[in-house]
Structures are given as C-alpha cells and as structure tokens.
Short mmCIF file of C-alpha atoms in Angstrom, two decimals:
data_model
loop_
_atom_site.label_atom_id
_atom_site.label_comp_id
_atom_site.label_asym_id
_atom_site.label_seq_id
_atom_site.Cartn_x
_atom_site.Cartn_y
_atom_site.Cartn_z
CA UNK A 365 -7.65 16.70 -25.45
CA UNK A 366 -8.09 16.71 -21.73
CA UNK A 367 -4.96 16.93 -19.50
CA UNK A 368 -4.10 13.90 -17.34
CA UNK A 369 -4.64 14.34 -13.68
CA UNK A 370 -1.44 15.01 -11.71
CA UNK A 371 -0.69 13.21 -8.46
CA UNK A 372 1.36 15.34 -5.98
CA UNK A 373 3.43 13.01 -3.72
CA UNK A 374 6.47 12.89 -1.53
CA UNK A 375 9.48 10.71 -2.32
CA UNK A 376 8.32 8.31 0.43
CA UNK A 377 4.92 7.97 -1.20
CA UNK A 378 6.38 7.45 -4.69
CA UNK A 379 8.67 4.69 -3.26
CA UNK A 380 5.69 2.89 -1.70
CA UNK A 381 3.70 3.04 -4.95
CA UNK A 382 6.72 1.73 -6.92
CA UNK A 383 7.15 -1.10 -4.48
CA UNK A 384 3.38 -2.12 -4.66
CA UNK A 385 3.49 -1.99 -8.50
CA UNK A 386 6.68 -4.00 -8.55
CA UNK A 387 5.11 -6.74 -6.35
CA UNK A 388 1.86 -6.89 -8.43
CA UNK A 389 3.89 -7.23 -11.60
CA UNK A 390 6.58 -9.67 -10.44
CA UNK A 391 4.72 -11.79 -7.82
CA UNK A 392 0.91 -11.45 -7.94
CA UNK A 393 0.56 -11.79 -11.66
CA UNK A 394 2.50 -15.04 -11.66
CA UNK A 395 0.47 -16.41 -8.70
CA UNK A 396 -2.82 -15.65 -10.38
CA UNK A 397 -1.62 -17.09 -13.78
CA UNK A 398 -0.72 -20.31 -11.95
CA UNK A 399 -4.10 -20.46 -10.20
CA UNK A 400 -5.92 -20.00 -13.54
CA UNK A 401 -3.92 -22.92 -15.11
CA UNK A 402 -4.72 -25.14 -12.10
CA UNK A 403 -8.38 -24.23 -12.26
CA UNK A 404 -8.47 -24.95 -16.03
CA UNK A 405 -7.42 -28.47 -15.32
CA UNK A 406 -10.59 -29.03 -13.28
CA UNK A 407 -12.64 -29.20 -16.51
CA UNK A 408 -15.82 -27.32 -17.51
CA UNK A 409 -14.93 -23.62 -17.12
CA UNK A 410 -18.59 -22.45 -17.14
CA UNK A 411 -19.20 -23.99 -13.72
CA UNK A 412 -15.74 -23.64 -12.28
CA UNK A 413 -15.79 -21.20 -9.42
CA UNK A 414 -12.03 -21.44 -8.75
CA UNK A 415 -11.37 -20.34 -12.44
CA UNK A 416 -13.86 -17.50 -12.25
CA UNK A 417 -12.46 -16.25 -8.86
CA UNK A 418 -8.95 -16.26 -10.32
CA UNK A 419 -10.09 -14.45 -13.51
CA UNK A 420 -11.87 -11.83 -11.39
CA UNK A 421 -8.75 -11.37 -9.22
CA UNK A 422 -6.66 -11.09 -12.37
CA UNK A 423 -8.95 -8.27 -13.70
CA UNK A 424 -8.67 -6.40 -10.41
CA UNK A 425 -4.90 -6.72 -10.27
CA UNK A 426 -4.53 -5.54 -13.92
CA UNK A 427 -6.75 -2.55 -13.02
CA UNK A 428 -4.62 -1.79 -10.02
CA UNK A 429 -1.43 -2.02 -12.10
CA UNK A 430 -2.78 0.44 -14.60
CA UNK A 431 -3.86 2.84 -11.81
CA UNK A 432 -0.52 2.69 -10.10
CA UNK A 433 1.31 3.16 -13.42
CA UNK A 434 -0.83 6.16 -14.22
CA UNK A 435 -0.07 7.67 -10.81
CA UNK A 436 3.64 7.28 -11.30
CA UNK A 437 3.48 8.60 -14.89
CA UNK A 438 1.72 11.78 -13.72
CA UNK A 439 3.41 12.18 -10.40
CA UNK A 440 4.49 15.69 -9.29
CA UNK A 441 7.25 15.35 -6.71
CA UNK A 442 6.94 17.74 -3.77
CA UNK A 443 10.16 19.28 -2.42
CA UNK A 444 9.15 21.16 0.83
CA UNK A 445 12.78 22.18 1.42
CA UNK A 446 12.33 25.09 -1.08
CA UNK A 447 9.52 26.61 1.12
CA UNK A 448 10.07 28.80 4.21
CA UNK A 449 10.83 26.68 7.26
CA UNK A 450 7.83 28.03 9.22
CA UNK A 451 5.38 27.76 6.30
CA UNK A 452 2.83 24.94 6.02
CA UNK A 453 3.16 23.02 2.74
CA UNK A 454 2.91 19.55 1.31
CA UNK A 455 5.68 17.38 2.68
CA UNK A 456 5.75 19.20 6.07
CA UNK A 457 4.63 18.13 9.42
CA UNK A 458 2.34 20.64 11.11
CA UNK A 459 1.20 20.78 14.69
CA UNK A 460 -1.90 22.83 15.46
CA UNK A 461 -4.38 23.31 18.33
CA UNK A 462 -8.07 23.82 17.92
CA UNK A 463 -8.99 26.99 19.82
CA UNK A 464 -9.66 27.84 22.48
CA UNK A 465 -7.97 24.96 24.38
CA UNK A 466 -8.08 21.55 22.69
CA UNK A 467 -5.12 19.09 22.66
CA UNK A 468 -2.47 19.80 19.98
CA UNK A 469 -2.67 17.52 16.85
CA UNK A 470 0.26 16.73 14.52
CA UNK A 471 -0.10 15.66 10.86
CA UNK A 472 2.13 15.32 7.89
CA UNK A 473 0.51 16.93 4.74
CA UNK A 474 0.90 14.61 1.74
CA UNK A 475 -0.71 13.95 -1.63
CA UNK A 476 -4.05 12.32 -1.76
CA UNK A 477 -2.63 9.01 -2.91
CA UNK A 478 -0.51 8.80 0.28
CA UNK A 479 -3.09 9.94 2.76
CA UNK A 480 -3.53 7.78 5.90
CA UNK A 481 -5.07 9.79 8.75
CA UNK A 482 -4.59 6.91 11.23
CA UNK A 483 -0.90 7.17 10.52
CA UNK A 484 -0.87 10.98 10.85
CA UNK A 485 -0.84 11.73 7.10
CA UNK A 486 -3.52 13.92 5.73
CA UNK A 487 -4.29 14.75 2.11
CA UNK A 488 -3.46 18.10 0.65
CA UNK A 489 -7.03 18.09 -0.59
CA UNK A 490 -8.59 17.81 2.93
CA UNK A 491 -10.34 20.91 4.31
CA UNK A 492 -7.81 21.17 7.18
CA UNK A 493 -4.80 20.93 4.89
CA UNK A 494 -6.25 23.34 2.35
CA UNK A 495 -6.87 25.91 5.09
CA UNK A 496 -3.38 25.52 6.57
CA UNK A 497 -1.16 25.41 3.42
CA UNK A 498 0.54 28.75 2.92
CA UNK A 499 0.04 29.83 6.59
CA UNK A 500 2.84 30.21 9.16
CA UNK A 501 3.62 29.30 12.73
CA UNK A 502 1.56 31.48 15.09
CA UNK A 503 -1.28 32.01 12.51
CA UNK A 504 -4.82 31.51 13.64
CA UNK A 505 -6.78 29.80 10.80
CA UNK A 506 -10.44 29.21 10.21
CA UNK A 507 -11.05 25.78 8.81
CA UNK A 508 -14.41 25.26 7.08
CA UNK A 509 -15.66 21.73 7.69
CA UNK A 510 -18.10 19.88 5.43
CA UNK A 511 -21.54 19.89 7.12
CA UNK A 512 -20.16 21.06 10.43
CA UNK A 513 -19.54 24.71 10.13
CA UNK A 514 -16.01 25.77 10.90
CA UNK A 515 -13.30 25.58 13.65
CA UNK A 516 -10.54 27.94 14.49
CA UNK A 517 -7.01 26.47 14.84
CA UNK A 518 -3.62 27.95 15.74
CA UNK A 519 -0.43 26.62 14.06
CA UNK A 520 2.06 25.76 16.73
CA UNK A 521 4.96 24.33 14.73
CA UNK A 522 5.97 23.28 11.20
CA UNK A 523 8.83 21.13 10.23
CA UNK A 524 10.13 19.12 7.32
CA UNK A 525 8.91 15.55 7.18
#
C-alpha cells in the first residue's frame, strides 16, 4: 500500500486550514443545501440552471473539505526552535541578497500548502528554499532556477517566524 503524502506546515498554517475547513463544514454546506432546496422548488430539474449550479458548487465544496481534511490528517508540524538560530529551515524567516549587489529579499519558508509569495511566504519545495535550507548566515549559495540557469545568493540573516 502506498504511503499517504505528508504536508509539512507551521502552526499558523494549520490554524488557517482548520478555520477554512470549519467554515466550509458549518456555513458553506448549509448555504448550498438551502440553495438546492430553493432551486428544487422551481420545477423541472433537467433545465434548472440554479439547481445545477448549486450542485456543482456542492461537489466542489465537498472536494475541498476532503482535501483539507487529508492535509490535516497527514500534517507534519514544523518546530524551527529546535534548529540552530542561524540555520535556514522551515518556519524561519531568511533574508538573502542576490550577488553581486541586488537588493536584499526576505521570505518565510513554509510548507507548500501555506506558500504565498506575495505575502513573503515561499514553499519549502521551491528551488530557492531547497537551496537555502540547512545553510547558515554568511553562506553563499548557488540556486538552480528552472529554465534560467542559476543565481548566487548570500544569506544575510535568519530568525524564527
């Protein structure tokens, strides 16, 4: 039997997933059920676009609930406090500078389910994170980029998120 995929995540990420799951189960399900009941009252279901739309949304929501529940059931919590203070790891915020003289960039390294680059959170599966994890402040690291060769970065600081 194949093993289930694990989902590394921070406590913050787990809390967000739990909140989304709770909302889908307690609020969204009830809203969709109500819409289906109203649409049924319109008559012939074979030509009822409101009914079909609500059923499609119901299927999507149930799929999302299953996905979120699977993520939580297979979550691996990340505790970056057990790792050296200056070492890059999941759950830490790293500031690095592309060499020779680009502006510094700061990102928190999180599990793939939490990634949001626009919010400064990059996936542990991204090329930059994979290259930085395990390295320390002051290290120069080569990051292999998909389709673009590679870049050289220097780690300027690491701190707990």
